[in-house]
CSV table of C-alpha atoms and ligand atoms in Angstrom, one decimal:
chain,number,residue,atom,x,y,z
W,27,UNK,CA,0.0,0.0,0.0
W,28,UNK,CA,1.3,3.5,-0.9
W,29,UNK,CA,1.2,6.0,1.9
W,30,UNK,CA,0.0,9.4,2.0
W,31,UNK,CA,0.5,10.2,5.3
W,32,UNK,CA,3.2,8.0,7.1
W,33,UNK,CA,6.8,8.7,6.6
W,34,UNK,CA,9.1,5.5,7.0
W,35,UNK,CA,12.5,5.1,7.9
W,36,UNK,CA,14.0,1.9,8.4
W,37,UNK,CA,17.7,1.7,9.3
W,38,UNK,CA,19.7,-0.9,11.3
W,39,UNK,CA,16.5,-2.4,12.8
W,40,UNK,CA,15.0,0.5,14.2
W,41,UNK,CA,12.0,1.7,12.3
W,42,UNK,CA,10.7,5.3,12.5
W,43,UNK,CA,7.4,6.3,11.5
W,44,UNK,CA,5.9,9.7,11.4
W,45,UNK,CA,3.0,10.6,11.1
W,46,UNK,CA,2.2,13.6,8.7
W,47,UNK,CA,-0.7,15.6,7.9
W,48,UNK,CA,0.7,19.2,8.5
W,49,UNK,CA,-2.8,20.8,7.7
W,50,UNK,CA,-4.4,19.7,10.7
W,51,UNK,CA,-1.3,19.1,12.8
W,52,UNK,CA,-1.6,15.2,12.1
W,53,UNK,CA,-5.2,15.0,13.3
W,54,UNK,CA,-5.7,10.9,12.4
W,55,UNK,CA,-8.5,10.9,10.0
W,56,UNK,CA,-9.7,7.3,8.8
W,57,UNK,CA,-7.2,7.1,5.9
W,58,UNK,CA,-4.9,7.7,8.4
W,59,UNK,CA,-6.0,5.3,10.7
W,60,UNK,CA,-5.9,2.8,7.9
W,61,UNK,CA,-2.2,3.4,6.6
W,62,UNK,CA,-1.3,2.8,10.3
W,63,UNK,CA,-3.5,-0.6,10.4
W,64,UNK,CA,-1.8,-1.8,7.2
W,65,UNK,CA,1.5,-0.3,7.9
W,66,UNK,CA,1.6,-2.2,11.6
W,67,UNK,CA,0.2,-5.6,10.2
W,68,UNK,CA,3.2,-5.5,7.8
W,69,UNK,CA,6.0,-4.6,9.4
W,70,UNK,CA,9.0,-5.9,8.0
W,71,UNK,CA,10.6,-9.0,10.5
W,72,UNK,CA,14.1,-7.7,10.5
W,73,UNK,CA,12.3,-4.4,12.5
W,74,UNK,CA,13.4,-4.7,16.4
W,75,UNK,CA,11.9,-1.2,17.6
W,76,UNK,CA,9.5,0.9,16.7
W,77,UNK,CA,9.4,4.5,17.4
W,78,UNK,CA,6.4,6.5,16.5
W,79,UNK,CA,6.6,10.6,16.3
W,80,UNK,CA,4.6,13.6,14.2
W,81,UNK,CA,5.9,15.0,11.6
W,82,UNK,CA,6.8,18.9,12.0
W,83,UNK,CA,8.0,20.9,15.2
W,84,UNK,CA,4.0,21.5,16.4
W,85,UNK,CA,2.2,18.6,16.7
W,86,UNK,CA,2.4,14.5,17.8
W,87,UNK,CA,-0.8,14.0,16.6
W,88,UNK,CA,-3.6,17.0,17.2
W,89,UNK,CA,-6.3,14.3,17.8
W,90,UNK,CA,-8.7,12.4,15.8
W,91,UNK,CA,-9.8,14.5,13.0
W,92,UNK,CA,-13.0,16.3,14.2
W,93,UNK,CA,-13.5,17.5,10.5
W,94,UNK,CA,-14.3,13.9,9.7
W,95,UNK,CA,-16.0,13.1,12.8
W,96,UNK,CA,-18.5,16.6,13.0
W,97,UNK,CA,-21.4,14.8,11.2
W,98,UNK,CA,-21.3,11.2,12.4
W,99,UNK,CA,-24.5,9.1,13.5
W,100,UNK,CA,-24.4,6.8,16.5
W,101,UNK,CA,-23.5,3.6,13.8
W,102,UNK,CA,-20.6,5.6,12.3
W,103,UNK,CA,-19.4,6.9,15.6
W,104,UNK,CA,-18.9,3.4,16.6
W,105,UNK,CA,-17.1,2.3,13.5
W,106,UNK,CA,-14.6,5.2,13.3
W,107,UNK,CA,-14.0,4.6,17.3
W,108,UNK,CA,-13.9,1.2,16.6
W,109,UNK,CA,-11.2,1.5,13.5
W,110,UNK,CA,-9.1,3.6,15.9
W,111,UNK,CA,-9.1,1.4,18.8
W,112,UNK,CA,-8.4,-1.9,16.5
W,113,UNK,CA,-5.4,-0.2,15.1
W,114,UNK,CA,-3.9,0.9,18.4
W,115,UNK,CA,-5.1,-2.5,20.0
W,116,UNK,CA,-2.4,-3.6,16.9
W,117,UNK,CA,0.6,-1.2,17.9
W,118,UNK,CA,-0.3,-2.0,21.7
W,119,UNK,CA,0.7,-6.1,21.0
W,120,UNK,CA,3.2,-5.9,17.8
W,121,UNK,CA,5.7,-8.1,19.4
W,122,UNK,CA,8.8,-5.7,19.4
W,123,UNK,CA,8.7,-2.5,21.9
W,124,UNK,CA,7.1,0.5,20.5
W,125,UNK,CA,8.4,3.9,21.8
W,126,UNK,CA,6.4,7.2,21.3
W,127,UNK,CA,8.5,10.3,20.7
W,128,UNK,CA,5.6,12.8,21.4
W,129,UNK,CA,7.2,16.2,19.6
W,130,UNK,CA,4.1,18.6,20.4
W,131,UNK,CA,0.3,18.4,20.8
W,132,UNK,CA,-0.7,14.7,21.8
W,133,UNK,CA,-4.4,15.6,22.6
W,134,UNK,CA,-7.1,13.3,22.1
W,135,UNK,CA,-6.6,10.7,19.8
W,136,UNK,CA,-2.7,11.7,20.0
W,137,UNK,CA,-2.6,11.2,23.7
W,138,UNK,CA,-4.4,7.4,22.9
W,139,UNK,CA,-1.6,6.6,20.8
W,140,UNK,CA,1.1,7.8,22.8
W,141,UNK,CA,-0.5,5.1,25.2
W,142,UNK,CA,-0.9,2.5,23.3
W,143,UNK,CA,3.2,2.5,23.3
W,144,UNK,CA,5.2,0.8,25.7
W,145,UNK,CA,7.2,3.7,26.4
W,146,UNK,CA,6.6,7.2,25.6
W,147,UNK,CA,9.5,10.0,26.2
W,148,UNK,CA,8.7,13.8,25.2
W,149,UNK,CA,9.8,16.8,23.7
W,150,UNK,CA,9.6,19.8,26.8
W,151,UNK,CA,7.2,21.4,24.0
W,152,UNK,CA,4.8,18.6,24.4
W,153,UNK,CA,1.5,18.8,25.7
W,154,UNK,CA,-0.9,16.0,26.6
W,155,UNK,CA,-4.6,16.0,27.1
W,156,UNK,CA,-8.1,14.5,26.7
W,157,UNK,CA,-10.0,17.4,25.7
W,158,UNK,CA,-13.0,15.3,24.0
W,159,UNK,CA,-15.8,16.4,26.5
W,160,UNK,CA,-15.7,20.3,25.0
W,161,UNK,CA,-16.2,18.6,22.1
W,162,UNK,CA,-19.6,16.8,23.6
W,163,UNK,CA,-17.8,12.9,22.8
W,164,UNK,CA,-15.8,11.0,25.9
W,165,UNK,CA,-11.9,9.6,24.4
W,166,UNK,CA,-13.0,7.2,22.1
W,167,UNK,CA,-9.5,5.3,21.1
W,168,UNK,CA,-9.1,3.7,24.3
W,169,UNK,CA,-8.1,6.4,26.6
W,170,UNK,CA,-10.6,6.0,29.4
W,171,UNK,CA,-9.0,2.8,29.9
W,172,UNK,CA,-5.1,3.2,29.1
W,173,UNK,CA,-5.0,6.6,31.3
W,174,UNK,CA,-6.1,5.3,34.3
W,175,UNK,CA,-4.0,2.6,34.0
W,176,UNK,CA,-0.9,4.5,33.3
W,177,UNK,CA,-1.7,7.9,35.8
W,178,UNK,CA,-4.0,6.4,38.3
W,179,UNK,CA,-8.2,7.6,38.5
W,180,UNK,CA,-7.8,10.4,40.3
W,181,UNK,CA,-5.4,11.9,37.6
W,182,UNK,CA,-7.4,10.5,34.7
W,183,UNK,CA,-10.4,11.1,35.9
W,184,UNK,CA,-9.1,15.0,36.7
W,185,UNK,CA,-7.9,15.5,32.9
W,186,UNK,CA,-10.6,13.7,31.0
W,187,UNK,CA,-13.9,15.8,33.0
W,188,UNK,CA,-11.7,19.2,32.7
W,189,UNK,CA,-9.9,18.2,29.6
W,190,UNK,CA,-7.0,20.4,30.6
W,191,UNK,CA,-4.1,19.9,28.4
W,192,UNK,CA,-0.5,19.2,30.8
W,193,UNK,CA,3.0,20.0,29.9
W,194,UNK,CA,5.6,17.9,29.7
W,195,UNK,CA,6.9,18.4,32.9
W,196,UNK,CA,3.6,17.6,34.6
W,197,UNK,CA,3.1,14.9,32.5
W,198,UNK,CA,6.7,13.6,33.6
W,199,UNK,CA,5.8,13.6,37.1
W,200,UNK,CA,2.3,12.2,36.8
W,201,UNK,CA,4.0,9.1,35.1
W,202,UNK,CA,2.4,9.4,31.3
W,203,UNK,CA,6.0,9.8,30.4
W,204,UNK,CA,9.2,8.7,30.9
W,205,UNK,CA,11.9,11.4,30.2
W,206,UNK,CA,11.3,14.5,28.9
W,207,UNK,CA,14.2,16.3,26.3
W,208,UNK,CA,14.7,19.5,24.3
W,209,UNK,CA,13.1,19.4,21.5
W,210,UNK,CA,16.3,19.1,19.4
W,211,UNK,CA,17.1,16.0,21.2
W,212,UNK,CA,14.3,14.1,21.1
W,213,UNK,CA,14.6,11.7,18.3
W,214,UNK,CA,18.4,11.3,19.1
W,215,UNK,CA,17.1,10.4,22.4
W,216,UNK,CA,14.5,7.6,21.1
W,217,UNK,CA,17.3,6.3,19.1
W,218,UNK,CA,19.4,6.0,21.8
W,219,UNK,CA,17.0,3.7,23.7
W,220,UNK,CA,16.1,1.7,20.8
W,221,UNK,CA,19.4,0.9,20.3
W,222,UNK,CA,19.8,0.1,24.4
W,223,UNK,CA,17.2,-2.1,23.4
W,224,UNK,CA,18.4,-4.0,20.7
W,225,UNK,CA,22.0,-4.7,22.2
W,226,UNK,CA,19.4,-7.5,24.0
W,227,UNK,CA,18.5,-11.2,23.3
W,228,UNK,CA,15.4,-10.2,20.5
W,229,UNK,CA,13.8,-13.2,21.9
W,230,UNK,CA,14.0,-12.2,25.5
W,231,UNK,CA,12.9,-8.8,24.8
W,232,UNK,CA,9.8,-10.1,23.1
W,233,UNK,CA,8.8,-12.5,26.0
W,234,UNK,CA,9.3,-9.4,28.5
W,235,UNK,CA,6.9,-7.3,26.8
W,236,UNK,CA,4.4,-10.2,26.3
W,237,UNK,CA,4.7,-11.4,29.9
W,238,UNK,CA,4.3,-7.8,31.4
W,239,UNK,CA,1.2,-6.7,29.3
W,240,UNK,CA,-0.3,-10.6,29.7
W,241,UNK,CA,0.1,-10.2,33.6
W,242,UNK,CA,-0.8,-6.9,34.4
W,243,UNK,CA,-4.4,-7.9,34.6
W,244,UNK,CA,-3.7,-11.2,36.0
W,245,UNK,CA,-4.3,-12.2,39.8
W,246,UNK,CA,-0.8,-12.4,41.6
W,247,UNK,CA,-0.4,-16.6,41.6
W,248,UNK,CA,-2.0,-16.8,37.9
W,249,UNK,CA,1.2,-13.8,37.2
W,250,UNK,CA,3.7,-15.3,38.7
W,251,UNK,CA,2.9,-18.9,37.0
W,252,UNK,CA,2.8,-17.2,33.7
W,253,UNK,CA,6.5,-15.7,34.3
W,254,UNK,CA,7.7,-19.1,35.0
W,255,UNK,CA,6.4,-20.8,32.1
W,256,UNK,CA,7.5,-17.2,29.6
W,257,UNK,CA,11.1,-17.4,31.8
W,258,UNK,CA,11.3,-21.5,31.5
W,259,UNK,CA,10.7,-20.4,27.3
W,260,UNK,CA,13.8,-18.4,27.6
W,261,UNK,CA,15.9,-21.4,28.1
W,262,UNK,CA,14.6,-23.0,24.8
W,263,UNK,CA,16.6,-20.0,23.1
W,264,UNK,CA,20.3,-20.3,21.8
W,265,UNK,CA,20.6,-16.5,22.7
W,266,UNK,CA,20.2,-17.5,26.5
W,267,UNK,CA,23.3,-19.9,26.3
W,268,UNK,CA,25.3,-17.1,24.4
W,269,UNK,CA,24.5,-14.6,26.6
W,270,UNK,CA,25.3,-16.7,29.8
W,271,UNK,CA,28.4,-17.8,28.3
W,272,UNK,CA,29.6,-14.6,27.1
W,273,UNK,CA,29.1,-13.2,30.8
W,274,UNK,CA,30.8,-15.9,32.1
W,275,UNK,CA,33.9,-15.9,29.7
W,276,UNK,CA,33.9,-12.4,29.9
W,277,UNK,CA,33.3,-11.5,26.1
W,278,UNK,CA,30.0,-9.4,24.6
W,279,UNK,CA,27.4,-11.8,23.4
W,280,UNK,CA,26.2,-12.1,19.7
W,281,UNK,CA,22.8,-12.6,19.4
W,282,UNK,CA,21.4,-14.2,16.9
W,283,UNK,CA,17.8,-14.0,17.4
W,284,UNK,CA,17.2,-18.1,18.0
C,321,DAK,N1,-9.0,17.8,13.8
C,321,DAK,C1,-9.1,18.5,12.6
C,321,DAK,N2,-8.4,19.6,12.4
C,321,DAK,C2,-7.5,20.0,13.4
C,321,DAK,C3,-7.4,19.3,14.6
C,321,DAK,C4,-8.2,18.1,14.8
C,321,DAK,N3,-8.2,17.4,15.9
C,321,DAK,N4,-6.5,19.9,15.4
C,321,DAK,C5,-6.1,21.0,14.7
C,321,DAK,N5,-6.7,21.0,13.5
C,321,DAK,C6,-6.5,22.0,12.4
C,321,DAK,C7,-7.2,23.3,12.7
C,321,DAK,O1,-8.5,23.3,12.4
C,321,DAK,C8,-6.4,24.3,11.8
C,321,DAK,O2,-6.9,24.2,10.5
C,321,DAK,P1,-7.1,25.5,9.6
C,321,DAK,O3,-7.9,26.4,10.3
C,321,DAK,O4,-5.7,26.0,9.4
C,321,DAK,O5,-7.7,24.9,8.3
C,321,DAK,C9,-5.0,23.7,11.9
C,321,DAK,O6,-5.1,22.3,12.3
C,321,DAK,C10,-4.1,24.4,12.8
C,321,DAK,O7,-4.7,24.4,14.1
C,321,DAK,P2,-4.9,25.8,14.9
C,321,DAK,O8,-5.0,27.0,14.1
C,321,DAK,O9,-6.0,25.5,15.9
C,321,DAK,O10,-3.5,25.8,15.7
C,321,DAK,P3,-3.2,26.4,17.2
C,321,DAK,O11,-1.7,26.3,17.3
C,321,DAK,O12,-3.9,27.7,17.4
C,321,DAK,O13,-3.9,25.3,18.2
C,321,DAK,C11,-4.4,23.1,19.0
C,321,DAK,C12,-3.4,24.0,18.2
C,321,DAK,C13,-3.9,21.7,18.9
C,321,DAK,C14,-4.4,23.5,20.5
C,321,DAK,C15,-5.8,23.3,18.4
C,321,DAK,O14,-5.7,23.1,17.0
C,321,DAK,C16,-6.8,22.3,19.0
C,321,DAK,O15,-7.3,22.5,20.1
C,321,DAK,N6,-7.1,21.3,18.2
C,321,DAK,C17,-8.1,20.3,18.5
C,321,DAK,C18,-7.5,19.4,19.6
C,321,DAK,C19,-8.5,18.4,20.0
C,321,DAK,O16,-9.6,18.8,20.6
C,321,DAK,N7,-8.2,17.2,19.8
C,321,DAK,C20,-9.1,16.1,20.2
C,321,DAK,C21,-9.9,15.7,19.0
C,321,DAK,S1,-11.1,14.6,19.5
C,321,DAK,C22,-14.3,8.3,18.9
C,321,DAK,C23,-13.1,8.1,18.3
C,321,DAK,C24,-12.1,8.9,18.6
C,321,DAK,C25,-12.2,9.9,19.4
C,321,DAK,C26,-13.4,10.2,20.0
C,321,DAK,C27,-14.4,9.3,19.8
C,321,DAK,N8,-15.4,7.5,18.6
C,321,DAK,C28,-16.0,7.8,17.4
C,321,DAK,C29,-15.9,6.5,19.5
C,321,DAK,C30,-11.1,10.8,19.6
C,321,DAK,C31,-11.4,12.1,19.6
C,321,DAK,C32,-10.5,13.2,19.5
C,321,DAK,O17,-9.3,12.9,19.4
């Protein structure tokens, strides 16, 4: 499929994509939303991270596109929530880690993305918020669920009834983001953990990610038994004997992604 709206880089196993409508400050529209579906159900295997950002200086993403929403019935509201939430449900569990460089406005549907990443790390221009009830709708790409996970209620409840928008700073100390950078450094930044996260066992990095997100909403026993079985998996792997060994003989491993 040829995109209009994503920009691609792919170099050394660390795929960028940006998102980039610069008329509406990358509000997602459903074109959008299906260049992302199509792009994440693709993704080429040799990719180890993703990192998602917005094209320009301004915006992450400004939102789902409320030119395209304005005149929606109850049936189409549904399906254009329910396109959104299928393709972030996608990014959510793509079996690498998925980091969100948020450059600007993440509000809205923009703040939904940003969580459906693993790790999201901001710009100190940034700005985050659920402003959806001025607009008379509720988030509607997952975020009553994902920011109360992330922040807590009290916190989501706070920013999605006032829809106040929050720097980066606040968000930084509320936990809806990890590290917060000048602007400048932002996507050198994102590179630099990807590649912290590639140095790893690819193997071991995917079983992490599946065993946090698969026990978060398990009951403590039912967690724990899951991390024996996803650790025991781990031992399967020639990458676990490599990287023991090399520890052990004093030498840097080489994975090899078996
Ligand atoms: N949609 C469409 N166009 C947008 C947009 C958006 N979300 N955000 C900005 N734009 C457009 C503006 O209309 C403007 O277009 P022109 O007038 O130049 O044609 C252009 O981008 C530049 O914006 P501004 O002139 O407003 O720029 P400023 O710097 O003054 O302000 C701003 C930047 C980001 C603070 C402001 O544009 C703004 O407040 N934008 C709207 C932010 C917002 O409310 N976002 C949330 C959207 S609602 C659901 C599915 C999904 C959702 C809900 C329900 N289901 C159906 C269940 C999700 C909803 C949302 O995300």
């Amino acid at each position: 499929m040829e995109y209009n709206y994503l920009k691609i880089k792919n170099e050394n196993a660390i795929c960028t994509l940006a998102i980039s409508a610069p008329k509406s400050l990358n509000a997602l529209n459903s074109t959008i939303l299906k260049e992302l579906d199509d792009f994440v159900s693709n993704i080429p295997a040799d990719v180890r991270v993703l990192i998602i950002t917005g094209d320009g200086e301004k915006s992450f993403v400004a939102g789902a596109d409320i030119s395209e929403m304005c005149n929606l019935n109850r049936e189409e509201g549904y399906a254009f929530g329910r396109l959104g939430a299928l393709v972030f449900r996608k990014i959510e569990t793509l079996p690498i880690p998925v980091i969100a460089a948020v450059n600007g406005f993440a509000l809205g549907g923009g703040c939904e993305l940003a969580m459906a990443c693993d790790i999201r790390i901001a710009s100190n221009k940034a700005k985050f918020g659920q402003p959806e009830v001025g607009l008379g709708i509720i988030p509607g790409f997952s975020g009553t669920y994902r920011l109360a996970k992330l922040v807590g209620m009290g916190y989501a409840k706070e920013m999605i009834y006032t829809g106040r928008a929050i720097r980066a700073d606040e968000a930084l100390r509320i936990g809806l983001v990890n590290a917060v950078y000048e602007p400048e450094q932002l996507m050198a930044e994102a590179e630099a953990l990807a590649i912290r996260i590639i140095a790893n066992a690819p193997i071991a990095v995917r079983i992490a990610k599946e065993s946090i997100d698969a026990e978060y909403d398990l009951a403590a026993d039912d967690a724990i038994l899951y991390e024996n079985n996803a650790f025991g998996r781990c031992f399967e792997t020639q990458d676990q004997k490599e990287g023991m060994s090399a520890f052990l003989n004093k030498t840097k491993p080489e994975f090899r992604n078996k």
